[in-house]
PDB file of C-alpha atoms and ligand atoms in Angstrom:
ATOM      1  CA  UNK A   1     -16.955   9.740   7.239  1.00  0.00           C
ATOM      2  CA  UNK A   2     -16.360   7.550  10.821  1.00  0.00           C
ATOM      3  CA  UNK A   3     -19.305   4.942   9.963  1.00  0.00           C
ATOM      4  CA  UNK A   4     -19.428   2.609  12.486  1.00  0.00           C
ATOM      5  CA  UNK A   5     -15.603   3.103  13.796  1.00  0.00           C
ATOM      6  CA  UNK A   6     -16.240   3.727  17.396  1.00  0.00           C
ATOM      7  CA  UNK A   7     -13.555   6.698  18.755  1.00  0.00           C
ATOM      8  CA  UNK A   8     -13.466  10.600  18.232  1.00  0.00           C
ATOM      9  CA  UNK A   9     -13.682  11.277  14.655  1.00  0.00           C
ATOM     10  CA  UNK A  10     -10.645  12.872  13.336  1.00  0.00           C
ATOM     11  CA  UNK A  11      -8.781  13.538  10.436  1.00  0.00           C
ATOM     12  CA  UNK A  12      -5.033  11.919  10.038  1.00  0.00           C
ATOM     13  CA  UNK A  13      -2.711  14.734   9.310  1.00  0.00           C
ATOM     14  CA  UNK A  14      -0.886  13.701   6.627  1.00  0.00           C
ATOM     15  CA  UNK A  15      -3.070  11.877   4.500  1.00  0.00           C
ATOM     16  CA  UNK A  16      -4.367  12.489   1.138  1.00  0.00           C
ATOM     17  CA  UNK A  17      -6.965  11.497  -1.079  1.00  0.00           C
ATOM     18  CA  UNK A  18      -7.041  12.037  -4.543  1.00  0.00           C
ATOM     19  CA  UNK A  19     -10.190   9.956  -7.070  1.00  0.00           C
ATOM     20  CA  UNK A  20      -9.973   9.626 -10.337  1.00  0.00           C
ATOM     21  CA  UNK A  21      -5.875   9.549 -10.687  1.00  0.00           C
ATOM     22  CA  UNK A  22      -6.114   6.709 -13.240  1.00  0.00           C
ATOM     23  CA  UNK A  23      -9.257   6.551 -15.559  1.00  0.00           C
ATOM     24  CA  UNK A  24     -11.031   3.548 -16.987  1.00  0.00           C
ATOM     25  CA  UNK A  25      -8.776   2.677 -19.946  1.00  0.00           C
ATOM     26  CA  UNK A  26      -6.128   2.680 -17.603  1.00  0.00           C
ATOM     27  CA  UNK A  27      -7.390   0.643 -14.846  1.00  0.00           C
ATOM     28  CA  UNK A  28      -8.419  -2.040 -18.012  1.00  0.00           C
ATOM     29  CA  UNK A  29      -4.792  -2.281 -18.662  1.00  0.00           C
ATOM     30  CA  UNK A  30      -3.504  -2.901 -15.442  1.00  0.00           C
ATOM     31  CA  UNK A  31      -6.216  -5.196 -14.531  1.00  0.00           C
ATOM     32  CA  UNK A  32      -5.267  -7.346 -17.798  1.00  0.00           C
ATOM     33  CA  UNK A  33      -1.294  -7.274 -16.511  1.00  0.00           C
ATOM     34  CA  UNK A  34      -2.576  -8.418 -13.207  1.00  0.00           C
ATOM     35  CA  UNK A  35      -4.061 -11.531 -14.381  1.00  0.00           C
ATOM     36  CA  UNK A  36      -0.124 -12.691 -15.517  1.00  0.00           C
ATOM     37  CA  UNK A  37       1.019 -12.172 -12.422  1.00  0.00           C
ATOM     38  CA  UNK A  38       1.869 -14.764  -9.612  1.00  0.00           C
ATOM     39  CA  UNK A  39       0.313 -14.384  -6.540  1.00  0.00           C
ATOM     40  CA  UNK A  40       2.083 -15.696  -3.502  1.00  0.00           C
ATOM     41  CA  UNK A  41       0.753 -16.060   0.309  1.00  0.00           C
ATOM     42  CA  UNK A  42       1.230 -13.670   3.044  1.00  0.00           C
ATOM     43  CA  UNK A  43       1.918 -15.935   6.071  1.00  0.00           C
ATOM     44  CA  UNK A  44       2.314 -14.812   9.323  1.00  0.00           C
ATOM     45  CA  UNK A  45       2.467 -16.283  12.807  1.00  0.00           C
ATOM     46  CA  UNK A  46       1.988 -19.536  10.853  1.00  0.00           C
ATOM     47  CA  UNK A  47      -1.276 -18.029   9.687  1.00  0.00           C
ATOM     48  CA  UNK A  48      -1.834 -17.760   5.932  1.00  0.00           C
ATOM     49  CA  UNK A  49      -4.128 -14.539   5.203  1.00  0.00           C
ATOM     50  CA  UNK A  50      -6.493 -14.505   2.607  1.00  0.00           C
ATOM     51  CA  UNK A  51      -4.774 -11.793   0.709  1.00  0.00           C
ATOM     52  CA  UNK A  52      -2.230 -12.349  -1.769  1.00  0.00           C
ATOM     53  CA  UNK A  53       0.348 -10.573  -2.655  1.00  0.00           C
ATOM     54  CA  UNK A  54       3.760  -9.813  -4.977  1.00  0.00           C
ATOM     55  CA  UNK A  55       6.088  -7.932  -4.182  1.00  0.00           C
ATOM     56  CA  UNK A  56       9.046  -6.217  -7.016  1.00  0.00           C
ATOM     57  CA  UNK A  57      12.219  -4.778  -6.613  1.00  0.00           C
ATOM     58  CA  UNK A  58      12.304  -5.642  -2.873  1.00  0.00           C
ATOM     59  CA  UNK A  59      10.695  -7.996  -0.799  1.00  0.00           C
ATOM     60  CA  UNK A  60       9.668  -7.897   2.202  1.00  0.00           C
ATOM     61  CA  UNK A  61      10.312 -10.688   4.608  1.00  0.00           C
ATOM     62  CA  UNK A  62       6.918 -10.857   7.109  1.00  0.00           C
ATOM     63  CA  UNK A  63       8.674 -13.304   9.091  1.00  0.00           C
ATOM     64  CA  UNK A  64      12.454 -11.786   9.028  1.00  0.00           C
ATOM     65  CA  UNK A  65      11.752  -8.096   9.119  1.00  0.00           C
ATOM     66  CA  UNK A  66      14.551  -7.809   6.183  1.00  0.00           C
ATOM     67  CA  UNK A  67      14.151  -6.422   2.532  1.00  0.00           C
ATOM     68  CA  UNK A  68      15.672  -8.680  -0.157  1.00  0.00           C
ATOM     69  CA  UNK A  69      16.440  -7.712  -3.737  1.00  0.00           C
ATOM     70  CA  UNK A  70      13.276  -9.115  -6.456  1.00  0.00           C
ATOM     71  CA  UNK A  71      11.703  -9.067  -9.639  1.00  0.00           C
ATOM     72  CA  UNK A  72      11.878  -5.405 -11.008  1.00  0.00           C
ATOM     73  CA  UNK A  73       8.603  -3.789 -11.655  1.00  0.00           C
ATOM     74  CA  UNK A  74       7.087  -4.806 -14.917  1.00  0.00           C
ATOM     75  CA  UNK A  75       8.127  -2.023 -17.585  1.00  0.00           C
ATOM     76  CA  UNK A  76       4.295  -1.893 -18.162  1.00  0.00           C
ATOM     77  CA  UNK A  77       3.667  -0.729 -14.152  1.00  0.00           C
ATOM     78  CA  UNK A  78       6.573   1.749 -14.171  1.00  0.00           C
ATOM     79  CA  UNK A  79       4.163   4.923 -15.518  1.00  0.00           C
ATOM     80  CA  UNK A  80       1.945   4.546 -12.379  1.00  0.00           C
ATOM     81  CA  UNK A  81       5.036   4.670 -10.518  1.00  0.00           C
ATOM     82  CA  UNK A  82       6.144   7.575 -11.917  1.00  0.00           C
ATOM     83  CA  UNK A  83       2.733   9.465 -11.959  1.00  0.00           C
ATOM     84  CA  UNK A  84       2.787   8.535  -7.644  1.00  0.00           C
ATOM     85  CA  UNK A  85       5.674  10.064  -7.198  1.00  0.00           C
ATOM     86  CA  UNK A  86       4.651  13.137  -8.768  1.00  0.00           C
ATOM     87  CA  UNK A  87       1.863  12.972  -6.820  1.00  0.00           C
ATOM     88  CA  UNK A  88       3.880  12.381  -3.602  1.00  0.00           C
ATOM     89  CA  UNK A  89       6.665  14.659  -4.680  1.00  0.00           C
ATOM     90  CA  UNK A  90       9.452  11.825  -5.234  1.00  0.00           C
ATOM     91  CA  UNK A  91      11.226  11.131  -7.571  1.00  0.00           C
ATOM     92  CA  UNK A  92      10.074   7.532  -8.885  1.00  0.00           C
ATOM     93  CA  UNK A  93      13.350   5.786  -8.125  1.00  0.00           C
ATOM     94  CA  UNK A  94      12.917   6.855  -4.319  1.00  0.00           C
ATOM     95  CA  UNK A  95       9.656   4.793  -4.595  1.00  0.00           C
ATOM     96  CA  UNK A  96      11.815   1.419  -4.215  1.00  0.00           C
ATOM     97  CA  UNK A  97       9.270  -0.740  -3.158  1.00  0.00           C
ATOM     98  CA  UNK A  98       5.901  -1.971  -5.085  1.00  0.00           C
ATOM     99  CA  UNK A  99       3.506  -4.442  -3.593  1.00  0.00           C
ATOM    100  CA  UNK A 100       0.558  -5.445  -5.382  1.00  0.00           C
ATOM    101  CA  UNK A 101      -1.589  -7.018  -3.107  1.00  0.00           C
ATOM    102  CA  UNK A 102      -4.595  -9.105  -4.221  1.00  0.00           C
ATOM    103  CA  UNK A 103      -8.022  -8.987  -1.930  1.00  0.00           C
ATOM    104  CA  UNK A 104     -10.883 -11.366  -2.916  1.00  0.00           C
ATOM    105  CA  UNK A 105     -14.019 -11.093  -0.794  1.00  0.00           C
ATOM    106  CA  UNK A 106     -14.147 -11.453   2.407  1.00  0.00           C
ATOM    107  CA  UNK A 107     -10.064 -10.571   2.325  1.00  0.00           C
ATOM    108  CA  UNK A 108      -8.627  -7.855   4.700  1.00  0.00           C
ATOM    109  CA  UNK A 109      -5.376  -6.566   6.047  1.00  0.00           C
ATOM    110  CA  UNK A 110      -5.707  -5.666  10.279  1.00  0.00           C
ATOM    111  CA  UNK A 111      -4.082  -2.625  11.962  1.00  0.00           C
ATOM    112  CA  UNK A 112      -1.367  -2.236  11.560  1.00  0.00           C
ATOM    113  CA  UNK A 113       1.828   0.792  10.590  1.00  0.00           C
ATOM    114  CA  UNK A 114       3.932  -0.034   8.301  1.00  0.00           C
ATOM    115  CA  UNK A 115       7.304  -1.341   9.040  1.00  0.00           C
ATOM    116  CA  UNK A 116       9.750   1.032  10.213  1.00  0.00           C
ATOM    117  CA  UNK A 117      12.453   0.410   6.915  1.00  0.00           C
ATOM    118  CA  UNK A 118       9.853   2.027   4.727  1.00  0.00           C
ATOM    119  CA  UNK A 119      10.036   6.073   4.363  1.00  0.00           C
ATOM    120  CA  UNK A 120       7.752   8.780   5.486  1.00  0.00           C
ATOM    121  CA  UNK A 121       5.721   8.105   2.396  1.00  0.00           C
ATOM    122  CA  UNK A 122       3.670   5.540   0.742  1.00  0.00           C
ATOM    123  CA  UNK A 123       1.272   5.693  -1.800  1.00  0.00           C
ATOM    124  CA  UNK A 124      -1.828   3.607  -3.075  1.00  0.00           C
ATOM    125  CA  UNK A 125      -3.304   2.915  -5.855  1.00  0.00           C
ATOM    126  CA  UNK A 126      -6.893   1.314  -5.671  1.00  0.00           C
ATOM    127  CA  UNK A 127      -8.788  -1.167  -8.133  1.00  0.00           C
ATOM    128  CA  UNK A 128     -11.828  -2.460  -8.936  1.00  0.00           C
ATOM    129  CA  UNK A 129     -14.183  -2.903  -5.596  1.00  0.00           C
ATOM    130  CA  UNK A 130     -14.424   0.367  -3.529  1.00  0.00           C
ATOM    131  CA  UNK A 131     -13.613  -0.206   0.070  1.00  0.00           C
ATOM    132  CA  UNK A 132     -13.447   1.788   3.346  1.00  0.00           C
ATOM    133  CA  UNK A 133      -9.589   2.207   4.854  1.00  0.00           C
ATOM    134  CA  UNK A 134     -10.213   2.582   8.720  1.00  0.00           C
ATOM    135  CA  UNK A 135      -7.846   4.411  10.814  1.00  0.00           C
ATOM    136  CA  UNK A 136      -7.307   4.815  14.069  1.00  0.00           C
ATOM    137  CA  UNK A 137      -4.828   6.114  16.609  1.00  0.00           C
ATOM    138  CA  UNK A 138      -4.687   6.347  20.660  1.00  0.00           C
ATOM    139  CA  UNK A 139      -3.758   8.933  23.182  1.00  0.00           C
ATOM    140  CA  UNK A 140      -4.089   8.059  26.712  1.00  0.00           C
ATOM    141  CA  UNK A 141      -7.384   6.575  27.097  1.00  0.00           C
ATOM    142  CA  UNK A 142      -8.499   8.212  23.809  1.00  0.00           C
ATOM    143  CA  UNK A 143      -8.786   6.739  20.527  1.00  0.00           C
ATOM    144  CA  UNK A 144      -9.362   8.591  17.753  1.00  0.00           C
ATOM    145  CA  UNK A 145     -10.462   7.353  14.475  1.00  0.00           C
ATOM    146  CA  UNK A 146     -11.411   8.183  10.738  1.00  0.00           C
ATOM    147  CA  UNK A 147     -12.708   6.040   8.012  1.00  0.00           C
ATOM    148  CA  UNK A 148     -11.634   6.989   4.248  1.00  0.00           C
ATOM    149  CA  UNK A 149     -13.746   5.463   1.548  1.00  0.00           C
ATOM    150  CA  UNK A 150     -11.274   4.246  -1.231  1.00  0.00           C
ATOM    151  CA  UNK A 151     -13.009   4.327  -4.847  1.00  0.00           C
ATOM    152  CA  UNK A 152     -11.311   2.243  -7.405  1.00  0.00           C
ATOM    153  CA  UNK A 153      -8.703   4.013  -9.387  1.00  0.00           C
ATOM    154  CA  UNK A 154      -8.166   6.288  -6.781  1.00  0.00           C
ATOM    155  CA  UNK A 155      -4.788   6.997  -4.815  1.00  0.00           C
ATOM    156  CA  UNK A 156      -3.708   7.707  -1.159  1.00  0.00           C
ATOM    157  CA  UNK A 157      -0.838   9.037   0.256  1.00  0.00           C
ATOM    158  CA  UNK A 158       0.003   8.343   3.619  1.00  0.00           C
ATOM    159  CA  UNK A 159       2.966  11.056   5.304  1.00  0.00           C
ATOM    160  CA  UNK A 160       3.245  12.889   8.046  1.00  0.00           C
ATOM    161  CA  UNK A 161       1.469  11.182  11.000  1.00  0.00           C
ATOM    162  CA  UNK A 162      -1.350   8.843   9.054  1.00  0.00           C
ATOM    163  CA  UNK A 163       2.013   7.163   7.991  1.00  0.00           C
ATOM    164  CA  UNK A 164       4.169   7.182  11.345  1.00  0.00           C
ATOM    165  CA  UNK A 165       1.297   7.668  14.706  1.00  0.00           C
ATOM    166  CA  UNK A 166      -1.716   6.297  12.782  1.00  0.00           C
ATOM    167  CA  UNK A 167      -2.887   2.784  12.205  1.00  0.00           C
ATOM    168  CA  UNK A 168      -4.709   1.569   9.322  1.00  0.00           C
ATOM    169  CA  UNK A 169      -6.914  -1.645   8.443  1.00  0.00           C
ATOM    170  CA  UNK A 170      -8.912  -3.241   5.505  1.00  0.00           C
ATOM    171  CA  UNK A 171     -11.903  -4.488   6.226  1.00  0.00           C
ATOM    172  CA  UNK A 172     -13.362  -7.337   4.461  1.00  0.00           C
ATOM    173  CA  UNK A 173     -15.457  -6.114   1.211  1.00  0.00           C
ATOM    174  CA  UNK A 174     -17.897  -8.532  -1.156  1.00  0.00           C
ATOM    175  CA  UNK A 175     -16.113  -7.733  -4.490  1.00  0.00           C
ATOM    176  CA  UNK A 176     -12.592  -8.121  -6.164  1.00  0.00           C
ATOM    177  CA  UNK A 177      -9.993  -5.642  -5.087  1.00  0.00           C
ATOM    178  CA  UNK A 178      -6.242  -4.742  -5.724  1.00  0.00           C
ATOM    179  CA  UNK A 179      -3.868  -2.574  -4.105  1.00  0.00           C
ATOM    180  CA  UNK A 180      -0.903  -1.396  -5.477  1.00  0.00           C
ATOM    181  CA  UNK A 181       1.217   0.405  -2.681  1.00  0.00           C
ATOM    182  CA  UNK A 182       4.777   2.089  -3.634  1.00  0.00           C
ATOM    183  CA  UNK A 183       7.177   2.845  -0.734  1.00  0.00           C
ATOM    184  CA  UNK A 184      10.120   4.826   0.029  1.00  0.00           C
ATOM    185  CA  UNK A 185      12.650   3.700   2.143  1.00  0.00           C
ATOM    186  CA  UNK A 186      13.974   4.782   5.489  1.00  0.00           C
ATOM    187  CA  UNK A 187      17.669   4.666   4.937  1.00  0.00           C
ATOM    188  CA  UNK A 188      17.669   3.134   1.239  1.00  0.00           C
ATOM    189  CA  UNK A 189      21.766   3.203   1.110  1.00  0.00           C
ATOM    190  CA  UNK A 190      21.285  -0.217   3.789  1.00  0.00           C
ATOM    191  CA  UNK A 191      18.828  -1.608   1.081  1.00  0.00           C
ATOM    192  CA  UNK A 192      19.616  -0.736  -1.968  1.00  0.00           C
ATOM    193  CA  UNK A 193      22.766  -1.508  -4.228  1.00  0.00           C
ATOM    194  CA  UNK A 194      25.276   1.026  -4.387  1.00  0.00           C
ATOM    195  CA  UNK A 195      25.268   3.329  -8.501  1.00  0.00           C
ATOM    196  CA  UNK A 196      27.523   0.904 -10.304  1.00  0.00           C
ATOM    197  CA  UNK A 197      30.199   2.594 -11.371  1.00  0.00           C
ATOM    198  CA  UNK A 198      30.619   2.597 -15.516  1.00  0.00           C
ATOM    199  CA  UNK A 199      33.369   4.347 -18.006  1.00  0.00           C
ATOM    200  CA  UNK A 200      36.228   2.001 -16.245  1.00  0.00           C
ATOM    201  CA  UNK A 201      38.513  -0.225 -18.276  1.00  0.00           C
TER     202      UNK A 201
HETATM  203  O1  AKG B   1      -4.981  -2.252   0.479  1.00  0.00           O
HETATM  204  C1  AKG B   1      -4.466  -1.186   0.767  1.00  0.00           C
HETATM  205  O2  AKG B   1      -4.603  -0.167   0.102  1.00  0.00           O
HETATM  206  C2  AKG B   1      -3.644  -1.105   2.041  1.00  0.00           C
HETATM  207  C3  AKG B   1      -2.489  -2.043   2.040  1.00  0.00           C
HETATM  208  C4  AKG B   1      -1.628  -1.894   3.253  1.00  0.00           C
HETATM  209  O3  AKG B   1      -1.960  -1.236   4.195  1.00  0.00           O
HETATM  210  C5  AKG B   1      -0.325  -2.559   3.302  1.00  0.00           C
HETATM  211  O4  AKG B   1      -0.034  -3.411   2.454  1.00  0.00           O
HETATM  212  O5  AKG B   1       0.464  -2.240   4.200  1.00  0.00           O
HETATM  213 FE1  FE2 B   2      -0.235  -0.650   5.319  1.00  0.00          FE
END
């Protein structure tokens, strides 16, 4: 499905679309952890966006570019974590980044990729209202574009090139939604802190 997207419909190789990973009960329960957490503002350009978001085990720095060491993920999130990665084919410690991000109506994210320290794949888990996720790419003169309707406790994962030639966008939806994204990292030895090393005296 294009809807409205103008371009030459295609599909991004490299995405996939899975409903129903999570079922109601589940979605309940991390709705009701969600309501705990802090929020915090996404500003960039000196322009606050109306999407929240929090960020754990690294941050990412919209102004700096740089990830910094944060929060862990709450025990309570770490079996969605682990049931992405098996759907990605990771193992759950190479998904070093969550970001929960926090759309009330009328919230969106624009095109973007994104950033070049995260890995060739990132998965997303969707809640509560269902919402289109537009993509679009150009060649020459051409753009070509495809529109994936998200369903709430569905996940998408984004390799290949819907993660490194595509762009994608959120467009603005009447209802509630969250997004929880988990990322791998491009060269995770510059970003994350080195096995400690135990058994010493
Ligand atoms: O809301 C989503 O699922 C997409 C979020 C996204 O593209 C991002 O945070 O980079
Ligand atoms: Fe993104």
């Amino acid at each position: 499905m294009t809807g409205r997207m103008r371009g030459i419909p295609e599909y991004p190789e490299g995405l996939v679309y899975r409903p129903d990973v999570l079922d109601e009960a589940e979605e309940r329960s991390i709705l009701g952890l969600l309501d705990e957490v802090e929020f915090h503002e996404v500003r960039m350009h000196g322009q606050v966006a109306r999407r929240t978001v929090r960020h754990y085990d690294l941050d990412y720095g919209y102004e700096s570019w740089q990830l910094v060491p944060t929060d862990p993920l709450p025990e309570p999130l770490r079996w969605l974590r682990h049931r992405c990665a098996d759907l990605a084919g990771v193992a759950p410690e190479e998904l070093a980044q969550s970001l929960v991000t926090r759309y009330p109506p009328g919230a969106t994210i624009g095109w973007h990729r994104d950033a070049p320290m995260f890995g060739p794949v990132i998965a997303g888990v969707s809640l509560l209202a269902p919402c289109p996720m537009r993509f679009q790419r150009r060649a020459g003169d051409s753009r070509y574009v495809y529109e994936q309707e998200l369903v709430p406790r569905s996940v998408y994962l984004l390799g290949g090139a819907a993660r490194s030639v595509w762009q994608h966008s959120i467009p603005a939806v009447p209802h509630l939604r969250y997004s929880i994204t988990f990322r791998t990292l491009r060269n995770p030895e510059r970003w994350l802190p080195a096995t400690p090393v135990t058994g010493g005296g």
